Amino acid sequence: MTDTQLPTTPGERSAEPGGDTPNGTPLETLRAAAFVTEGDALVASRIARLVDAPTDTWQIATLALAVRAVREGSSALALDEIGRLTPERDRSLDDDTEAPTITLADIVAPPSSHQLADDLRTGPLVGQGVVHLEYGLAYLDRYYRDEVIVAGLLRSRGVAPVDDDALRRAGAALEGGALDDAQRAAVDSALTSATTVLTGGPGMGKTYTVAAMLVAARAALGDTTRIALAAPTGKAAARMAESLREADVLADNDALTLHRLLGYDRTNSQRFVHGRGNPLPHDVVVVDEASMISLSLMARLLEALGPNTRLVLVGDPDQLASVEAGSVLGDLVAGLDTGVVRLATHHRLTQGRAAVAEAFAQPTGDHPDGGEGTVPPSSERVLAAIDSRDDGVEFLETDAPDLTMLPHLVEAASRLREVAATGNAEAAVAQLRASRLLAAHRTGPFGVARWNRLIENALAERFPDVTPYAMYVGRPVIVTKNDRALGLFNGDSGVIIRQGTALVAAMETASGVRTFSPWRLGDLETMHAMTVHKAQGSQAEHVTVIVPPVGSRLLTREMLYTALTRAIERLTVVGTREAVELAVETPILRASGLRHRLREQDG
């Protein structure tokens, strides 16, 4: 990071660096230009009053930008990036006019990062612990403390050593298995290390490796070894449980959401039952889809681990990170010196889909952000992979996607209805996985709402009882809010089926397929189409991806990679070459000091 002042262009700036702004205070200027929301400004103003800080300074404007940074997924605000921030608007979604791209530095000249840091250090925000400064970042207190907790606990954790006899028993239990070198290294790490991070793309055998870990753990540590299986969402937990059952290693262990594993505190929704004073009773904790874990949730998980609990984090750091603040898995992969194992051999993908996943792989080299061993993927490689039009991959080039070019979506919805009408809950949920339509946006011409409407309208022409927002046979649904009483969680999905004369919601949960009266489910949405974020932790036989247009803020490398790697057999990509190229070249940049903190502690 640099402390130099951003270069100025005559006529583009409205004030001298650090000076007053003609439109009012710096905070008012940022709010009026949509660089912060009303909510961001309100939080900053209230905190300013609590610590008796003047509200007309860049310190308070920076506080509002730090609130925005957390809301957008960063753990902190990078001070030297303030001038490059853009307004919070999604362009090119609702009309054909593309708004010009402006930066904060185009409307007002902020102080240099060096000056701003000095002002904050001598002001009440830092003085009273509201803001912390480190690594060129401005942290809100909560996220600073969580980052320190995560780094500290990861470095201080240890487990009882495993003797040679136990290792021999583990090796004997795995004889005959087809583990490659990286998978075997991961199993060894899970037995000998307090923390193991297992990463790799789709089809590289992460679940198979986890199964081997569990077999080895029971052989080495004993049949009474207490194992917990968890994932950030119900959908991811259900898929993990299903995969391990197929591998015949799940036994009596159910996969839980992390929130259920840690336990809800009925007296305080911000706390969990398990924590420092009441650790989890497990010997091994395995967490799948770890890329989705937020910084705060990772801190609570680490606090809840027993002194000899082995932790295994499994995930793909190239996927979308948590919708909350943090990019924990990516930071751990970049910052930990031991315990990180990356799988690199494809075991089950077809050639076409393997080529798509591999095109996103980051070959050896020097990364621009200083990370070791990786460089950004090539957009040419990704385009060539999805443009091959063979082996289950199809690219439909268009800037105006429509249902008429995707008839398989209506056929899949019709087939789902047919199966749902039989009343077989397991079959209906299985059919739901046959086809999935993914979009980055919720609204607009490229959004989920439009595609849900298009498919429902097409279904209504065949089946008169199909009505938007109503319960009908074959309606795919997704839970949008946790319901602890029913044991349903945000992201759980299912389908409305007919059993006798009654409509029933067959839901895929972490503990298997369960049925409910649909009238008891208050927070549901139709799921003929779903967002890419909601699709994390799940896969489908045929996945269709609507790529956002150029100009969309959601057009990123992680979004596209996550969407394209949800397919099991067939992948259909719908969009323009320009949008695909821009997505690959636009990584999500989340400010975090965790990887630096881990490296610093290691040194």
XYZ file of N, CA, C and O in Angstrom, residues 144-287:
576
model
N -11.939 -5.662 14.021
C -10.538 -5.709 14.440
C -10.346 -6.797 15.488
O -9.424 -7.619 15.397
N -11.229 -6.820 16.485
C -11.109 -7.815 17.551
C -11.283 -9.230 17.008
O -10.561 -10.150 17.399
N -12.245 -9.413 16.079
C -12.441 -10.748 15.512
C -11.232 -11.196 14.711
O -10.845 -12.374 14.755
N -10.615 -10.285 13.974
C -9.438 -10.664 13.192
C -8.276 -11.041 14.099
O -7.562 -12.027 13.833
N -8.104 -10.302 15.172
C -7.047 -10.622 16.136
C -7.317 -11.984 16.785
O -6.408 -12.794 16.975
N -8.589 -12.252 17.105
C -8.959 -13.538 17.706
C -8.651 -14.688 16.755
O -8.058 -15.697 17.144
N -9.063 -14.554 15.496
C -8.849 -15.620 14.524
C -7.358 -15.906 14.354
O -6.916 -17.067 14.418
N -6.573 -14.861 14.143
C -5.132 -15.059 13.941
C -4.489 -15.651 15.190
O -3.672 -16.582 15.114
N -4.849 -15.133 16.347
C -4.238 -15.598 17.584
C -4.563 -17.047 17.892
O -3.676 -17.832 18.263
N -5.833 -17.430 17.739
C -6.216 -18.796 18.050
C -5.658 -19.790 17.042
O -5.283 -20.912 17.405
N -5.603 -19.407 15.781
C -5.027 -20.319 14.787
C -3.561 -20.609 15.087
O -3.080 -21.727 14.875
N -2.849 -19.623 15.578
C -1.425 -19.803 15.857
C -1.174 -20.475 17.203
O -0.138 -21.128 17.394
N -2.102 -20.341 18.149
C -1.854 -20.862 19.486
C -2.420 -22.256 19.707
O -2.083 -22.921 20.682
N -3.308 -22.709 18.791
C -3.940 -24.010 18.992
C -2.933 -25.157 18.833
O -2.018 -25.092 18.028
N -3.163 -26.208 19.610
C -2.347 -27.413 19.493
C -3.182 -28.617 19.864
O -4.225 -28.491 20.500
N -2.749 -29.788 19.468
C -3.469 -31.019 19.809
C -2.488 -32.037 20.363
O -1.278 -31.944 20.158
N -3.040 -33.011 21.088
C -2.207 -34.079 21.628
C -1.549 -34.841 20.486
O -2.199 -35.145 19.472
N -0.281 -35.154 20.597
C 0.406 -35.875 19.502
C -0.156 -37.273 19.297
O -0.670 -37.904 20.223
N -0.065 -37.741 18.064
C -0.499 -39.084 17.703
C 0.743 -39.971 17.638
O 1.719 -39.645 16.947
N 0.712 -41.096 18.345
C 1.899 -41.960 18.370
C 2.000 -42.792 17.092
O 1.080 -42.840 16.269
N 3.127 -43.453 16.942
C 3.401 -44.214 15.725
C 2.408 -45.356 15.532
O 2.016 -45.678 14.401
N 1.993 -45.990 16.631
C 1.029 -47.082 16.499
C -0.291 -46.582 15.927
O -0.910 -47.247 15.083
N -0.717 -45.420 16.386
C -1.971 -44.850 15.884
C -1.858 -44.520 14.404
O -2.793 -44.758 13.625
N -0.712 -43.983 13.999
C -0.519 -43.677 12.582
C -0.511 -44.948 11.734
O -1.030 -44.959 10.616
N 0.063 -46.020 12.278
C 0.060 -47.284 11.534
C -1.356 -47.828 11.389
O -1.720 -48.362 10.346
N -2.165 -47.684 12.447
C -3.560 -48.127 12.357
C -4.314 -47.329 11.301
O -5.112 -47.879 10.537
N -4.044 -46.037 11.260
C -4.696 -45.192 10.251
C -4.273 -45.605 8.852
O -5.105 -45.699 7.935
N -2.992 -45.870 8.675
C -2.512 -46.296 7.370
C -3.126 -47.607 6.936
O -3.501 -47.783 5.761
N -3.263 -48.543 7.875
C -3.864 -49.829 7.550
C -5.318 -49.679 7.156
O -5.822 -50.371 6.259
N -6.025 -48.754 7.813
C -7.441 -48.539 7.514
C -7.645 -47.979 6.114
O -8.708 -48.142 5.511
N -6.627 -47.326 5.588
C -6.745 -46.696 4.272
C -6.146 -47.548 3.162
O -6.148 -47.124 2.000
N -5.639 -48.718 3.488
C -5.049 -49.570 2.458
C -6.103 -49.943 1.424
O -7.241 -50.264 1.749
N -5.714 -49.877 0.178
C -6.643 -50.180 -0.902
C -7.366 -48.965 -1.431
O -8.026 -49.025 -2.474
N -7.255 -47.841 -0.712
C -7.890 -46.612 -1.185
C -7.070 -45.956 -2.279
O -5.849 -46.137 -2.364
N -7.763 -45.191 -3.131
C -7.082 -44.551 -4.264
C -6.786 -43.095 -3.949
O -7.317 -42.175 -4.571
N -5.944 -42.856 -2.957
C -5.572 -41.498 -2.580
C -4.349 -41.053 -3.374
O -3.357 -41.786 -3.459
N -4.411 -39.843 -3.947
C -3.208 -39.318 -4.574
C -2.326 -38.693 -3.489
O -2.684 -38.661 -2.305
N -1.169 -38.173 -3.878
C -0.201 -37.675 -2.893
C -0.773 -36.524 -2.070
O -0.565 -36.462 -0.849
N -1.477 -35.610 -2.722
C -2.029 -34.467 -2.000
C -3.121 -34.908 -1.025
O -3.197 -34.411 0.104
N -3.952 -35.846 -1.435
C -4.997 -36.340 -0.552
C -4.399 -37.041 0.662
O -4.878 -36.875 1.786
N -3.342 -37.810 0.444
C -2.697 -38.493 1.565
C -2.051 -37.473 2.504
O -2.091 -37.641 3.740
N -1.487 -36.417 1.950
C -0.896 -35.370 2.793
C -1.974 -34.696 3.645
O -1.734 -34.339 4.804
N -3.175 -34.523 3.078
C -4.270 -33.919 3.820
C -4.705 -34.810 4.980
O -4.978 -34.339 6.083
N -4.778 -36.107 4.736
C -5.146 -37.052 5.799
C -4.102 -37.016 6.911
O -4.442 -36.972 8.105
N -2.826 -37.020 6.550
C -1.760 -36.961 7.554
C -1.866 -35.679 8.375
O -1.693 -35.691 9.602
N -2.159 -34.551 7.707
C -2.286 -33.277 8.405
C -3.449 -33.296 9.384
O -3.351 -32.781 10.500
N -4.566 -33.908 8.970
C -5.740 -33.964 9.844
C -5.452 -34.744 11.121
O -6.055 -34.478 12.166
N -4.527 -35.711 11.068
C -4.184 -36.498 12.254
C -3.157 -35.801 13.138
O -3.199 -35.931 14.367
N -2.251 -35.053 12.536
C -1.103 -34.531 13.285
C -1.167 -33.041 13.574
O -0.391 -32.556 14.402
N -2.070 -32.304 12.917
C -2.121 -30.856 13.073
C -3.410 -30.417 13.748
O -4.448 -31.071 13.637
N -3.349 -29.289 14.433
C -4.550 -28.741 15.067
C -5.524 -28.223 14.024
O -6.743 -28.332 14.193
N -4.984 -27.660 12.942
C -5.834 -27.087 11.896
C -5.339 -27.540 10.534
O -4.145 -27.441 10.234
N -6.260 -28.040 9.726
C -5.954 -28.418 8.348
C -6.904 -27.669 7.428
O -8.109 -27.634 7.671
N -6.365 -27.074 6.387
C -7.168 -26.383 5.380
C -7.036 -27.168 4.080
O -5.949 -27.238 3.494
N -8.138 -27.776 3.648
C -8.152 -28.590 2.432
C -8.869 -27.815 1.340
O -10.056 -27.506 1.466
N -8.165 -27.481 0.264
C -8.749 -26.686 -0.804
C -8.629 -27.403 -2.137
O -7.852 -28.345 -2.297
N -9.396 -26.925 -3.089
C -9.373 -27.493 -4.431
C -10.667 -27.195 -5.138
O -11.694 -26.917 -4.510
N -10.633 -27.240 -6.459
C -11.807 -26.961 -7.256
C -12.757 -28.139 -7.302
O -12.543 -29.164 -6.653
N -13.824 -28.026 -8.100
C -14.802 -29.104 -8.209
C -14.178 -30.347 -8.853
O -13.323 -30.248 -9.728
N -14.620 -31.510 -8.380
C -14.171 -32.757 -8.975
C -12.778 -33.180 -8.590
O -12.229 -34.120 -9.168
N -12.165 -32.513 -7.611
C -10.794 -32.840 -7.231
C -10.717 -33.759 -6.016
O -9.640 -33.992 -5.481
N -11.859 -34.251 -5.574
C -11.844 -35.275 -4.534
C -11.816 -34.760 -3.114
O -11.315 -35.453 -2.218
N -12.368 -33.554 -2.854
C -12.369 -33.050 -1.487
C -13.216 -33.939 -0.571
O -12.796 -34.279 0.537
N -14.412 -34.315 -1.041
C -15.275 -35.158 -0.203
C -14.651 -36.525 0.024
O -14.709 -37.070 1.134
N -14.060 -37.100 -0.997
C -13.390 -38.399 -0.856
C -12.265 -38.301 0.166
O -12.055 -39.219 0.974
N -11.557 -37.175 0.143
C -10.464 -36.975 1.095
C -10.998 -36.840 2.510
O -10.417 -37.379 3.464
N -12.113 -36.109 2.672
C -12.726 -35.984 3.996
C -13.152 -37.351 4.510
O -12.962 -37.677 5.691
N -13.730 -38.181 3.638
C -14.119 -39.533 4.041
C -12.907 -40.318 4.536
O -12.974 -41.022 5.558
N -11.794 -40.187 3.820
C -10.569 -40.865 4.245
C -10.080 -40.323 5.585
O -9.581 -41.077 6.437
N -10.200 -39.021 5.782
C -9.812 -38.420 7.059
C -10.612 -39.023 8.212
O -10.059 -39.325 9.283
N -11.919 -39.193 8.016
C -12.775 -39.708 9.083
C -12.437 -41.162 9.398
O -12.400 -41.572 10.563
N -12.187 -41.945 8.346
C -11.790 -43.332 8.548
C -10.460 -43.393 9.319
O -10.301 -44.158 10.288
N -9.507 -42.576 8.917
C -8.191 -42.558 9.563
C -8.298 -42.072 11.005
O -7.618 -42.595 11.900
N -9.149 -41.068 11.241
C -9.290 -40.531 12.594
C -9.848 -41.572 13.545
O -9.366 -41.727 14.679
N -10.852 -42.315 13.096
C -11.423 -43.348 13.962
C -10.426 -44.478 14.205
O -10.366 -45.052 15.301
N -9.635 -44.797 13.176
C -8.638 -45.863 13.346
C -7.529 -45.430 14.293
O -7.070 -46.217 15.139
N -7.115 -44.179 14.177
C -5.989 -43.700 14.981
C -6.400 -43.302 16.391
O -5.675 -43.568 17.362
N -7.563 -42.666 16.516
C -7.971 -42.113 17.802
C -8.976 -42.975 18.543
O -9.269 -42.729 19.713
N -9.540 -43.970 17.852
C -10.479 -44.869 18.504
C -11.884 -44.739 17.955
O -12.279 -43.679 17.436
N -12.660 -45.819 18.086
C -14.025 -45.823 17.554
C -14.932 -44.831 18.264
O -15.984 -44.463 17.739
N -14.568 -44.425 19.462
C -15.406 -43.477 20.211
C -15.078 -42.024 19.877
O -15.598 -41.113 20.525
N -14.217 -41.827 18.886
C -13.865 -40.459 18.471
C -15.126 -39.677 18.124
O -15.953 -40.118 17.331
N -15.264 -38.508 18.728
C -16.448 -37.673 18.520
C -16.176 -36.718 17.360
O -15.274 -35.881 17.444
N -16.965 -36.875 16.302
C -16.758 -36.103 15.071
C -17.978 -35.223 14.812
O -19.118 -35.694 14.893
N -17.735 -33.970 14.507
C -18.803 -33.042 14.124
C -18.609 -32.640 12.673
O -17.488 -32.310 12.254
N -19.684 -32.685 11.894
C -19.670 -32.279 10.495
C -20.579 -31.066 10.360
O -21.730 -31.085 10.809
N -20.068 -30.021 9.722
C -20.846 -28.783 9.647
C -20.547 -28.043 8.356
O -19.578 -28.324 7.653
N -21.416 -27.083 8.055
C -21.262 -26.200 6.892
C -21.985 -24.899 7.217
O -22.847 -24.857 8.100
N -21.661 -23.824 6.520
C -22.292 -22.536 6.832
C -23.791 -22.490 6.562
O -24.507 -21.725 7.203
N -24.285 -23.260 5.590
C -25.704 -23.212 5.239
C -26.317 -24.604 5.305
O -25.616 -25.616 5.241
N -27.640 -24.642 5.418
C -28.336 -25.916 5.434
C -28.142 -26.682 4.147
O -27.995 -27.910 4.155
N -28.147 -25.985 3.018
C -27.970 -26.642 1.720
C -26.592 -27.308 1.634
O -26.462 -28.455 1.207
N -25.564 -26.588 2.070
C -24.217 -27.149 2.033
C -24.080 -28.316 3.004
O -23.423 -29.321 2.701
N -24.712 -28.213 4.167
C -24.665 -29.299 5.137
C -25.366 -30.541 4.592
O -24.884 -31.673 4.759
N -26.517 -30.337 3.939
C -27.255 -31.470 3.373
C -26.432 -32.168 2.302
O -26.389 -33.410 2.239
N -25.774 -31.396 1.455
C -24.956 -31.997 0.393
C -23.757 -32.739 0.978
O -23.376 -33.812 0.509
N -23.158 -32.181 2.015
C -22.040 -32.846 2.674
C -22.480 -34.181 3.268
O -21.817 -35.218 3.091
N -23.622 -34.170 3.960
C -24.127 -35.396 4.565
C -24.434 -36.446 3.510
O -24.094 -37.628 3.669
N -25.059 -36.026 2.418
C -25.399 -36.964 1.349
C -24.144 -37.585 0.749
O -24.073 -38.804 0.519
N -23.126 -36.771 0.508
C -21.891 -37.272 -0.101
C -21.191 -38.267 0.813
O -20.676 -39.297 0.362
N -21.170 -37.994 2.112
C -20.488 -38.888 3.035
C -21.291 -40.158 3.282
O -20.720 -41.220 3.536
N -22.623 -40.055 3.196
C -23.428 -41.276 3.293
C -23.135 -42.199 2.111
O -23.048 -43.418 2.252
N -22.998 -41.582 0.932
C -22.686 -42.384 -0.251
C -21.323 -43.055 -0.116
O -21.095 -44.141 -0.649
N -20.421 -42.391 0.612
C -19.095 -42.975 0.848
C -19.108 -43.951 2.019
O -18.076 -44.535 2.352
N -20.282 -44.092 2.659
C -20.482 -45.065 3.743
C -19.573 -44.793 4.935
O -19.049 -45.709 5.576
N -19.380 -43.504 5.264
C -18.566 -43.168 6.433
C -19.294 -42.256 7.405
O -18.754 -41.903 8.445
N -20.533 -41.856 7.075
C -21.215 -40.885 7.926
C -21.653 -41.512 9.243
O -21.623 -40.877 10.281
N -22.059 -42.765 9.199
C -22.533 -43.471 10.390
C -23.633 -42.668 11.067
O -24.621 -42.331 10.441
N -23.449 -42.365 12.363
C -24.507 -41.684 13.109
C -24.340 -40.166 13.090
O -25.082 -39.453 13.767
N -23.370 -39.671 12.377
C -23.132 -38.236 12.360
C -24.009 -37.543 11.335
O -23.979 -37.884 10.155
N -24.786 -36.568 11.767
C -25.493 -35.688 10.846
C -24.621 -34.468 10.589
O -23.819 -34.066 11.438
N -24.766 -33.884 9.423
C -24.091 -32.615 9.139
C -25.021 -31.491 9.562
O -26.194 -31.476 9.216
N -24.493 -30.538 10.312
C -25.273 -29.437 10.850
C -24.820 -28.123 10.244
O -23.708 -28.013 9.716
N -25.669 -27.122 10.313
C -25.180 -25.780 10.024
C -24.263 -25.359 11.165
O -24.382 -25.848 12.300
N -23.351 -24.448 10.893
C -22.451 -23.985 11.942
C -23.216 -23.357 13.104
O -22.839 -23.509 14.269
N -24.303 -22.658 12.776
C -25.089 -22.038 13.839
C -25.712 -23.092 14.754
O -25.758 -22.919 15.974
N -26.171 -24.204 14.168
C -26.729 -25.270 14.997
C -25.629 -25.980 15.786
O -25.840 -26.394 16.929
N -24.470 -26.151 15.183
C -23.361 -26.784 15.889
C -22.975 -25.964 17.119
O -22.786 -26.512 18.214
N -22.850 -24.654 16.940
C -22.440 -23.795 18.048
C -23.568 -23.593 19.054
O -23.308 -23.292 20.222
N -24.805 -23.767 18.608
C -25.946 -23.690 19.509
C -26.462 -22.275 19.673
O -25.700 -21.356 19.982
N -27.762 -22.116 19.466
C -28.359 -20.796 19.638
C -28.557 -20.496 21.118
O -29.040 -21.333 21.881
N -28.187 -19.313 21.508
C -28.446 -18.845 22.871
C -29.821 -18.174 22.872
O -29.994 -17.103 22.304
N -30.779 -18.814 23.503
C -32.151 -18.293 23.470
C -32.282 -16.970 24.215
O -33.249 -16.244 24.025
N -31.321 -16.669 25.081
C -31.397 -15.419 25.838
C -30.703 -14.268 25.118
O -30.893 -13.113 25.476
N -29.889 -14.583 24.091
C -29.145 -13.537 23.388
C -28.839 -14.040 21.983
O -27.993 -14.917 21.797
N -29.532 -13.470 20.999
C -29.398 -13.943 19.616
C -28.025 -13.651 19.030
O -27.682 -14.165 17.972
N -27.224 -12.810 19.714
C -25.897 -12.481 19.207
C -24.828 -13.428 19.742
O -23.661 -13.285 19.423
N -25.233 -14.385 20.583
C -24.261 -15.290 21.175
C -24.632 -16.741 20.892
O -25.748 -17.046 20.502
N -23.648 -17.622 21.126
C -23.872 -19.052 20.972
C -23.698 -19.744 22.315
O -23.042 -19.228 23.227
N -24.266 -20.929 22.424
C -24.137 -21.715 23.647
C -22.686 -22.120 23.871
O -22.168 -22.063 24.993
N -22.019 -22.544 22.781
C -20.629 -22.990 22.891
C -19.679 -21.828 22.616
O -19.843 -21.081 21.649
N -18.687 -21.708 23.485
C -17.701 -20.648 23.358
C -16.526 -20.960 24.263
O -16.280 -22.117 24.627
N -15.800 -19.940 24.652
C -14.589 -20.143 25.464
C -14.897 -20.890 26.764
O -14.145 -21.748 27.196
N -15.994 -20.541 27.396
C -16.322 -21.163 28.672
C -17.075 -22.471 28.557
O -17.266 -23.180 29.559
N -17.509 -22.823 27.373
C -18.279 -24.051 27.156
C -17.926 -24.615 25.792
O -18.686 -24.519 24.835
N -16.747 -25.228 25.669
C -16.276 -25.677 24.350
C -17.090 -26.842 23.809
O -17.776 -27.555 24.546
N -17.011 -27.019 22.521
C -17.650 -28.157 21.868
C -17.020 -29.461 22.373
O -15.806 -29.510 22.614
N -17.797 -30.524 22.483
C -17.279 -31.767 23.055
C -16.654 -32.706 22.030
O -16.531 -33.901 22.294
N -16.274 -32.193 20.868
C -15.831 -33.053 19.774
C -14.313 -33.141 19.697
O -13.583 -32.213 20.062
N -13.858 -34.291 19.190
C -12.429 -34.494 18.952
C -12.004 -33.967 17.580
O -10.868 -33.539 17.393
N -12.919 -34.043 16.609
C -12.660 -33.577 15.243
C -13.866 -32.775 14.771
O -15.001 -33.236 14.923
N -13.625 -31.606 14.215
C -14.685 -30.790 13.618
C -14.309 -30.544 12.164
O -13.238 -29.998 11.871
N -15.183 -30.967 11.250
C -14.962 -30.780 9.815
C -16.003 -29.797 9.300
O -17.203 -30.004 9.486
N -15.555 -28.736 8.655
C -16.450 -27.709 8.128
C -16.275 -27.630 6.621
O -15.193 -27.301 6.127
